[in-house]
Coordinates of C-alpha atoms and ligand atoms in Angstrom, one line a residue:
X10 CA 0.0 0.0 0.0
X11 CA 1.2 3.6 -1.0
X12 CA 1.7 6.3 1.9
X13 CA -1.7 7.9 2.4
X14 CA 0.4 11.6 1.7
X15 CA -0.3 10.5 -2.1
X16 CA -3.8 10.1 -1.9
X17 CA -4.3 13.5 -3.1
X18 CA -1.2 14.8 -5.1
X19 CA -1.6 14.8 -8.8
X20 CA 1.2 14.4 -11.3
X21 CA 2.4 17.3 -12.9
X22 CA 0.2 18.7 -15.6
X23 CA 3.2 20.9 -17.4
X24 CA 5.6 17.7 -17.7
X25 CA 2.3 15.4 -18.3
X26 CA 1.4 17.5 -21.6
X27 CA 4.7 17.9 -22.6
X28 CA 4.9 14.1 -22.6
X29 CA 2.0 13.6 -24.7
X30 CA 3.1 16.2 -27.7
X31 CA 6.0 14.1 -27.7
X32 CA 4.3 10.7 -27.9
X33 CA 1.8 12.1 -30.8
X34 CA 5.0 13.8 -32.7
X35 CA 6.4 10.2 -32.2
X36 CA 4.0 8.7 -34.1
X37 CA 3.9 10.9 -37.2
X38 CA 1.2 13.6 -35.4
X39 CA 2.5 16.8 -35.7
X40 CA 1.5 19.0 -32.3
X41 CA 2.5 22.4 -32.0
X42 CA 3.4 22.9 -28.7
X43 CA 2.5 25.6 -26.7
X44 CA 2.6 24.5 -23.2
X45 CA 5.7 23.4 -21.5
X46 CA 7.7 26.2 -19.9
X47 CA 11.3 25.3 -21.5
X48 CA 13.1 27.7 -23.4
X49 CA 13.7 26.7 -27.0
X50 CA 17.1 27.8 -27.2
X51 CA 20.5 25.7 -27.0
X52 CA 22.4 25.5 -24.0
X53 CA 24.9 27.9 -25.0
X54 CA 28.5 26.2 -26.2
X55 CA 30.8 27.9 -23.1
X56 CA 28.6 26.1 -21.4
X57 CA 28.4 22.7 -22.5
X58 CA 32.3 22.8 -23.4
X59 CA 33.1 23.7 -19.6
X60 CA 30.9 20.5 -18.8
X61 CA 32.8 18.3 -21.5
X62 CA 36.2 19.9 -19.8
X63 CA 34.9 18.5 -16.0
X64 CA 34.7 15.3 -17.6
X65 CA 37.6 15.3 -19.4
X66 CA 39.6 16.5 -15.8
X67 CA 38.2 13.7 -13.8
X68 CA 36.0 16.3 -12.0
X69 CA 33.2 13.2 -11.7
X70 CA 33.2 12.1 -8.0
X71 CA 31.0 12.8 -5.1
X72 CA 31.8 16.6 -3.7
X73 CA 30.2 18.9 -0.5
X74 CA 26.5 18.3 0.2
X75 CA 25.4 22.0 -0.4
X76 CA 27.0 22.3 -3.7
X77 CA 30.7 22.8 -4.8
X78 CA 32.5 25.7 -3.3
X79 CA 33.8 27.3 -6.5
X80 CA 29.9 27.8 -7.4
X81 CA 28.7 28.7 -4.1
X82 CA 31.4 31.8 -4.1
X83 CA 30.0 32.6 -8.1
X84 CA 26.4 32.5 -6.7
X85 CA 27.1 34.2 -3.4
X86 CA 29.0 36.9 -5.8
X87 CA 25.9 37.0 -8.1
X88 CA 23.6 37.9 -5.2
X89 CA 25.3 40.7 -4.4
X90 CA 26.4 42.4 -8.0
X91 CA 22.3 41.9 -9.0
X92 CA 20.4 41.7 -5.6
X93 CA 22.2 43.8 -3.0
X94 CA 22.2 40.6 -1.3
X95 CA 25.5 39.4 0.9
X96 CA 25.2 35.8 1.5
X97 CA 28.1 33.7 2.2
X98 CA 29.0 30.5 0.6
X99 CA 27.8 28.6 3.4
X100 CA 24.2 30.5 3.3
X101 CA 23.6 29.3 0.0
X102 CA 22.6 25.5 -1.1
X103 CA 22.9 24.1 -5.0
X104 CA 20.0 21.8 -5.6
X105 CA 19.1 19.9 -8.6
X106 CA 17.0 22.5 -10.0
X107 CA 14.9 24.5 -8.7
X108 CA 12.4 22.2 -7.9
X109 CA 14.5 20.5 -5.8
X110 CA 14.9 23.6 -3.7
X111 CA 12.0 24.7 -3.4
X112 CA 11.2 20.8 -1.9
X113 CA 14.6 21.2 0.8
X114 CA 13.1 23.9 1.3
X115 CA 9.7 23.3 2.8
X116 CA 11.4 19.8 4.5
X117 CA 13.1 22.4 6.8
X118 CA 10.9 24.5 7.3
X119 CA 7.4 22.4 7.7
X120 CA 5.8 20.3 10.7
X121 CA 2.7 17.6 9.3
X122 CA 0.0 20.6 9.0
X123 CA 1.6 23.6 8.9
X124 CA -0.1 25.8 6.4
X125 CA 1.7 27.2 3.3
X126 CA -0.2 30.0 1.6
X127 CA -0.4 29.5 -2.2
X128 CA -1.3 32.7 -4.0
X129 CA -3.2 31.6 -7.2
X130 CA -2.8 31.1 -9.5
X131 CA -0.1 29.7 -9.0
X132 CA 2.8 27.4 -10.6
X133 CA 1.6 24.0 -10.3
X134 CA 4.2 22.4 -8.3
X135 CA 3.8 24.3 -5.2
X136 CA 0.6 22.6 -3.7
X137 CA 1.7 19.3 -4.5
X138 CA 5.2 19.7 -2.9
X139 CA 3.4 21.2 0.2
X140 CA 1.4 18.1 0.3
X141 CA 4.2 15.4 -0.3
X142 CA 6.2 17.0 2.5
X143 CA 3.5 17.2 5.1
X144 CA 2.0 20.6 4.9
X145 CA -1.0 22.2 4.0
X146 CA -1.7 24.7 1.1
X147 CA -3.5 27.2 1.9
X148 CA -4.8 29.2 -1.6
X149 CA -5.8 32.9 -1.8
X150 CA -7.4 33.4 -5.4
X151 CA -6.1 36.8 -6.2
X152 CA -8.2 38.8 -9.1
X153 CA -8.0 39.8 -12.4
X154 CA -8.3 43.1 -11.9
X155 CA -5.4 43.4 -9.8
X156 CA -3.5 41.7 -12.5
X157 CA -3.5 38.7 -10.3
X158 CA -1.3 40.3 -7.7
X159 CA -1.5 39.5 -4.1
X160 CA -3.0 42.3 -2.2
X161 CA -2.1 43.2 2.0
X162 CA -5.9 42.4 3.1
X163 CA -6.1 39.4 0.8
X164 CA -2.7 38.0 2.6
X165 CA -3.7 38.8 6.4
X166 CA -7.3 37.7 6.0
X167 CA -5.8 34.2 5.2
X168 CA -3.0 34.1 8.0
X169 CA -3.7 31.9 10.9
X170 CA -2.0 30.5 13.7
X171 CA -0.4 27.4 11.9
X172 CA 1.0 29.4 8.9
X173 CA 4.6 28.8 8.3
X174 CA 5.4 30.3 5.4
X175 CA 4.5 32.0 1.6
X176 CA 5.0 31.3 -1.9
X177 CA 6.1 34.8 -4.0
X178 CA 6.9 33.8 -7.5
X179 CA 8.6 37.0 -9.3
X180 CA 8.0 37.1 -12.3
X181 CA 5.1 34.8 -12.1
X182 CA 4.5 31.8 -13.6
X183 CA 1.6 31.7 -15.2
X184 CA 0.7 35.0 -15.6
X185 CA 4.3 36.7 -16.3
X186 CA 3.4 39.8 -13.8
X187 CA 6.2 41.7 -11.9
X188 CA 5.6 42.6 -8.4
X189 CA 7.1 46.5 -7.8
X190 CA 9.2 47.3 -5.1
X191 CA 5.8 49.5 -4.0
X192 CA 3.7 46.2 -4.0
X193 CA 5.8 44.0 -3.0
X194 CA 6.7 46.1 0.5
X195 CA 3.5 45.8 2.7
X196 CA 3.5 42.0 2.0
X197 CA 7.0 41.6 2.8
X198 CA 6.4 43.7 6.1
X199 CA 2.7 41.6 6.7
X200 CA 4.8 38.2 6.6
X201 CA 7.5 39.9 9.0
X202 CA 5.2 41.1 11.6
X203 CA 3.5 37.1 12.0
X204 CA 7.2 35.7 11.5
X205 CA 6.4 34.1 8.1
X206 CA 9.1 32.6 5.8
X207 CA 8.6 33.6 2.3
X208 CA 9.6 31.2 -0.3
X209 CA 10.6 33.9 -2.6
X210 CA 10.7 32.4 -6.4
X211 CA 12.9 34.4 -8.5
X212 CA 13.7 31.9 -11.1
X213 CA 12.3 34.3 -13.8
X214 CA 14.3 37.6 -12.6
X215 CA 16.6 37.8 -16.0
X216 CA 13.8 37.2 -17.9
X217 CA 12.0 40.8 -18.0
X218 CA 10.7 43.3 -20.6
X219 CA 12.0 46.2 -18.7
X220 CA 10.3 46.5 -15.2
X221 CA 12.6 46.7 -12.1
X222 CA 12.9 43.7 -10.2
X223 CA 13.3 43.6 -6.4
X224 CA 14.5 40.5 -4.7
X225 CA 12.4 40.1 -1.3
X226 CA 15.4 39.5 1.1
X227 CA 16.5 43.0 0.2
X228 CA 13.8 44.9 1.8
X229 CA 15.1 44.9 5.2
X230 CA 17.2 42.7 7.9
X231 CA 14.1 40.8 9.1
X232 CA 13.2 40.0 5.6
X233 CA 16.5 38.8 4.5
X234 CA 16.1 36.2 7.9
X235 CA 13.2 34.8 6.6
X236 CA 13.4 34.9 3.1
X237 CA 14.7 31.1 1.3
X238 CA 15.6 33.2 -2.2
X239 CA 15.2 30.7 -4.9
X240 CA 16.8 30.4 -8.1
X241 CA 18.6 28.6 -10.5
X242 CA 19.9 28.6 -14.3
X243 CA 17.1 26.5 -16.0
X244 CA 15.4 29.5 -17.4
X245 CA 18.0 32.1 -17.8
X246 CA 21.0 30.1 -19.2
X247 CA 18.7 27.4 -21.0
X248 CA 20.0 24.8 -18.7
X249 CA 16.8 22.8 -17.8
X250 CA 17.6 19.0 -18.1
X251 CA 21.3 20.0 -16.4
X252 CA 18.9 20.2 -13.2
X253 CA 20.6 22.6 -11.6
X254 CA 18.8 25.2 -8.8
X255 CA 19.8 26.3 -5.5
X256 CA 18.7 29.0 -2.5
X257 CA 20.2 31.2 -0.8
X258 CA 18.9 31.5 3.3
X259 CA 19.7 32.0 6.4
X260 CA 22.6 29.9 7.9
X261 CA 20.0 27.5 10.1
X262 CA 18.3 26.9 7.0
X263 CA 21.0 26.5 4.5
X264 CA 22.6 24.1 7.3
X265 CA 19.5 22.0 7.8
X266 CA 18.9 21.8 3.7
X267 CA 22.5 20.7 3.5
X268 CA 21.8 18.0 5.5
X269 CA 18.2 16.9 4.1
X270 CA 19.9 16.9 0.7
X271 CA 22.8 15.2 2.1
X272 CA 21.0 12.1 3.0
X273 CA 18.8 12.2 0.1
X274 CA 20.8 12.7 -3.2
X275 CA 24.1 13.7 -1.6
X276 CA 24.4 16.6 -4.2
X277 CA 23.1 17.5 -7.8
X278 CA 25.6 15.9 -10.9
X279 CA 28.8 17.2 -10.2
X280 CA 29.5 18.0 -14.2
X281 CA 26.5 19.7 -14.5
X282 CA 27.8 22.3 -11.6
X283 CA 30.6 22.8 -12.8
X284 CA 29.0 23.9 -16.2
X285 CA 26.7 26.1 -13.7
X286 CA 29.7 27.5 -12.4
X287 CA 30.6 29.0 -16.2
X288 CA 26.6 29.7 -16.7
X289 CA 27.3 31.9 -13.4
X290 CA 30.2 33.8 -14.7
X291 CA 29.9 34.0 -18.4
X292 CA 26.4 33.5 -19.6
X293 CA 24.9 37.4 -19.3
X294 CA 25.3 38.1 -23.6
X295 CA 23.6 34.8 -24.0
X296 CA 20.7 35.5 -21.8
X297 CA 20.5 39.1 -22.7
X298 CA 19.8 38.0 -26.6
X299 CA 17.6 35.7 -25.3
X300 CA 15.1 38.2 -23.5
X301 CA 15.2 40.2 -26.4
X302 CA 13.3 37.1 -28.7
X303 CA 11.0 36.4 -25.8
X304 CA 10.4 40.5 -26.0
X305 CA 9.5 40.4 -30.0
X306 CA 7.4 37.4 -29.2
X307 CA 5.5 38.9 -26.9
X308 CA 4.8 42.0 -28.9
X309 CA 3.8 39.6 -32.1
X310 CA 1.4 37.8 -29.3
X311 CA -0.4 40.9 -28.4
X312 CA -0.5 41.7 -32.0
X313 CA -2.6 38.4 -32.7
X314 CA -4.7 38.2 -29.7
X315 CA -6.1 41.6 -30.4
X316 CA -7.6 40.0 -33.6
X317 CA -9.2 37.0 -31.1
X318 CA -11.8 38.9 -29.4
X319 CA -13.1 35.8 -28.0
X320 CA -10.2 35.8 -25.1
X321 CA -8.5 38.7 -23.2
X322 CA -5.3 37.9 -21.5
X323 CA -3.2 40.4 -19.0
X324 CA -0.1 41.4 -21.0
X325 CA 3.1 39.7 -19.2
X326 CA 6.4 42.0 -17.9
X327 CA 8.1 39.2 -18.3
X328 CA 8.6 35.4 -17.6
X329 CA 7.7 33.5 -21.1
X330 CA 3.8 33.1 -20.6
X331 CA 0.6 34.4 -21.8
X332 CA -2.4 33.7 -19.1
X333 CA -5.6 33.6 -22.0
X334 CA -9.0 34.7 -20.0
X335 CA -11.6 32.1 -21.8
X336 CA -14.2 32.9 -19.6
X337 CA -16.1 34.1 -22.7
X338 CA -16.8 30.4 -24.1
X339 CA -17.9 29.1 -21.2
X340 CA -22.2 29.6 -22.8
X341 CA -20.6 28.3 -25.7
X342 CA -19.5 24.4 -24.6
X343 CA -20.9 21.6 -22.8
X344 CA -18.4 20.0 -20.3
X345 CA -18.8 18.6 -16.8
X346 CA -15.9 19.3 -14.7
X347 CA -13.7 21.6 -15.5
X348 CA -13.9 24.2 -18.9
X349 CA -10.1 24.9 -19.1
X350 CA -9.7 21.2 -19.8
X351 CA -12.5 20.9 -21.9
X352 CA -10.9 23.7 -24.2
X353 CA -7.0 22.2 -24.1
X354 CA -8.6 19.0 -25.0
X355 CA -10.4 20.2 -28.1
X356 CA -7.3 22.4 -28.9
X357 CA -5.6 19.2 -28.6
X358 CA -7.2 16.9 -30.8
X359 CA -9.0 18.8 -33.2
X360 CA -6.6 21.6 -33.9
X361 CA -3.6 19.9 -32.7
X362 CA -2.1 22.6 -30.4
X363 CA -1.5 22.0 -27.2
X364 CA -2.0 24.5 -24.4
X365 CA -2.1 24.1 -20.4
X366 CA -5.3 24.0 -18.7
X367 CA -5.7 27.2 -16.2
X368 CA -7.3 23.9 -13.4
X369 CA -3.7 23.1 -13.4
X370 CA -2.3 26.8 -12.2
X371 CA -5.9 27.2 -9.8
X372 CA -7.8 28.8 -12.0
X373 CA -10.6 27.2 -14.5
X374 CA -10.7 30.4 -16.6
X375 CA -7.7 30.6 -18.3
X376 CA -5.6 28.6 -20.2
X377 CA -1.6 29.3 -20.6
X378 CA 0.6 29.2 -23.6
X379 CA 4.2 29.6 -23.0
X380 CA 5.9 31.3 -26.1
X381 CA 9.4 29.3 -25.4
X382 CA 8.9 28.3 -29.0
X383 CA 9.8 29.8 -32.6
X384 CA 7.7 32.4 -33.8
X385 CA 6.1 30.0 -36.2
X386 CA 4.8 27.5 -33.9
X387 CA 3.0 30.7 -31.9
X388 CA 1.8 32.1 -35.3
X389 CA 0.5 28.3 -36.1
X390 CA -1.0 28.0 -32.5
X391 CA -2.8 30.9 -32.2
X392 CA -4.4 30.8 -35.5
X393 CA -5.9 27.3 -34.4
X394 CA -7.2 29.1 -31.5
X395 CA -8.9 31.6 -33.4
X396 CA -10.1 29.0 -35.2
X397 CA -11.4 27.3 -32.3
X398 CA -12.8 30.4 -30.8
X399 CA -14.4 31.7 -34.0
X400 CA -16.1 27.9 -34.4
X401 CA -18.1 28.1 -31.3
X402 CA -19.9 31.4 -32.3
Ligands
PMP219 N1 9.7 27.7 -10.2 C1 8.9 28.1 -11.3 C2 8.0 29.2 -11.1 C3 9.0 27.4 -12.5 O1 8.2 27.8 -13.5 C4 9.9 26.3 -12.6 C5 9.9 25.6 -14.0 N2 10.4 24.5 -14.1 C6 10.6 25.9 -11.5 C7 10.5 26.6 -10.3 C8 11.5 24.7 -11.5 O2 12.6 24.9 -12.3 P1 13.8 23.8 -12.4 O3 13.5 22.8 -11.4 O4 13.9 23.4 -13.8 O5 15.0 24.6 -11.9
LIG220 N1 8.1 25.3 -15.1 C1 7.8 24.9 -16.4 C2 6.4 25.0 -16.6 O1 5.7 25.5 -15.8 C3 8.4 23.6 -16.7 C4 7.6 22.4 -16.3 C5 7.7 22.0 -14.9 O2 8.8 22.0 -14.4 O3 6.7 21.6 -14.3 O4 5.9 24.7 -17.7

């Protein structure tokens, strides 16, 4: 018999889809694919090459627990030349992604039941990883017309005596909103005053149109103490199957995550570090031409949804996501549970594009497209949408 924990965690719904576009592509069905978040570009060559030169050196057995040393110092140095954050080496824990963090993360911090409050929507992992490590999520649907940012009454209406700690996700996944420094400040000083850790998600900062970006462990002293920063080079160097992530904490924490991942994995691929450790230093031309194709694609996306009046969306600041309000069709179908996964399913298999269902991220309304793909898969996508849209009218 299976632990009881997984009586009510789903499997992932990003990774799930992504699966099936490549099982229909395998046999001969060709999918566009519009909903996995993983860039489309290469793991840039400096990168791979310093991986291939850790192999070549024999750099291939087990090393610290928290991460190798020369990385730590390139991460710790990071934080501070971006963030205005001075973290030691010995604050800061390299994971195996940021998944994997986020997971050491709540193991440190959470006791069975402890509430975790999930701002939705929200990126789909979080509930489940509250779950499977003992806690309980705790959602707060925040509203379109605040462009689905957390507001200071919404936060302390939800706060109770067993909440531990907060999910911030900056730039969001799914919606691709940036918190301001202005917005971000009253929550930051909300969790402070009830002694809440916030689970800040920064895995999206390089990946902005423009808008400031304020990490939350900056805002003061007692922030920075109960702030886990989380990040990691998936997104911004195109490193996602390298599986490389890590936090940055206070010392208690980084010690106690050190020694959960310790025992559990020992540490993430030693190679793929050491090609972290080059991402780290030597990866900022690469990214920055990077953020410039997300930025045309996301002007040629606003360009082509104006023409689908059918769906709204909230135009992103960054992140590689488009959050489609499909409230509108909801007259227009018959479906029993949920309407976002009615609509990705007909998107699936009568127009062959495949989309995530907003259920997934807490919200039925909505479906998300991540535009992590060539400009010609998004032009083909979205004109089977319109398609779609235009068919049920
Ligand atoms: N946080 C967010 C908001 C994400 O979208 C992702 C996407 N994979 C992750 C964390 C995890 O990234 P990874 O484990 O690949 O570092
Ligand atoms: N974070 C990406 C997404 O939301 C990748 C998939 C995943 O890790 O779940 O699509």
């Amino acid at each position: 018999m299976i632990s009881n924990k997984l009586a009510t965690v789903t499997p992932s719904f990003t990774i799930g889809i992504s699966t099936k576009v490549k099982e229909l592509k395998s046999k001969g069905i060709n999918v566009t694919n519009l909903s996995i978040g993983e860039p489309d570009f290469l793991t840039p060559e400096n990168i791979k090459e310093a991986a291939i030169k850790a192999i070549q050196n024999n750099m291939t057995k087990y090393d610290a627990a928290a991460g190798l040393l020369e990385l730590r110092q390139a991460i710790s140095k990071k934080l501070k030349a971006d963030n205005h954050l001075e973290y030691t080496p010995s604050q800061i824990v390299v994971s195996s992604g940021a998944k994997h963090s986020i997971t050491n993360t709540l193991m440190a911090i959470l006791n069975p039941n402890d509430e975790v409050i999930v701002p939705a929507p929200y990126w789909v992992s979080y509930p489940e990883m509250v779950k499977l490590t003992g806690g309980i999520p705790i959602f707060i649907d925040t509203k379109k017309e605040n462009s689905f940012k957390l507001q200071p009454t919404e936060l302390e209406n939800a706060i109770t005596k067993k909440t531990k700690a907060i999910f911030i996700t900056n730039p969001s996944n799914p919606t691709g909103i940036i918190y301001s420094k202005e917005e971000l400040k009253p929550l930051v000083d909300i969790c402070v005053k009830n002694n809440i850790y916030i689970i800040s998600d920064e895995i999206y900062e390089k990946i902005s149109f423009g808008s400031e970006f304020t990490s939350i462990a900056s805002f003061s002293k007692e922030a920075y103490d109960l702030t886990i920063t989380v990040n990691g080079l998936s997104k911004a160097a195109s490193m996602t199957g390298w599986r490389i992530g890590y936090t940055a904490s206070n010392e208690e924490l980084a010690k106690a995550m050190g020694s959960i991942q310790g025992h559990l994995v020992s540490h993430p691929s030693t190679i793929s570090q050491w090609a972290a450790l080059e991402a780290m230093v030597n990866s900022e031309e690469s990214t920055h031409e990077m953020v410039r194709i997300y930025k045309e694609r996301k002007e040629l996306i606003v360009e082509i949804l104006k023409n689908i009046p059918q769906v709204s969306y909230i135009e992103p600041q960054g992140a590689f996501y488009f959050f489609i309000d499909i409230s509108n069709l909801k007259d227009k179908l018959t479906y029993t549970d949920s309407l976002s996964l009615k609509v990705c399913d007909d998107l699936l298999e009568k127009h062959l594009v495949a989309f995530v269902p907003g259920i997934a991220f807490g919200n039925d309304d909505f479906i998300r497209m991540s535009y992590a793909t060539s400009m010609e898969n998004i032009e083909k996508g979205l004109q089977e949408l319109k398609k779609y849209a235009e068919s049920l009218y």
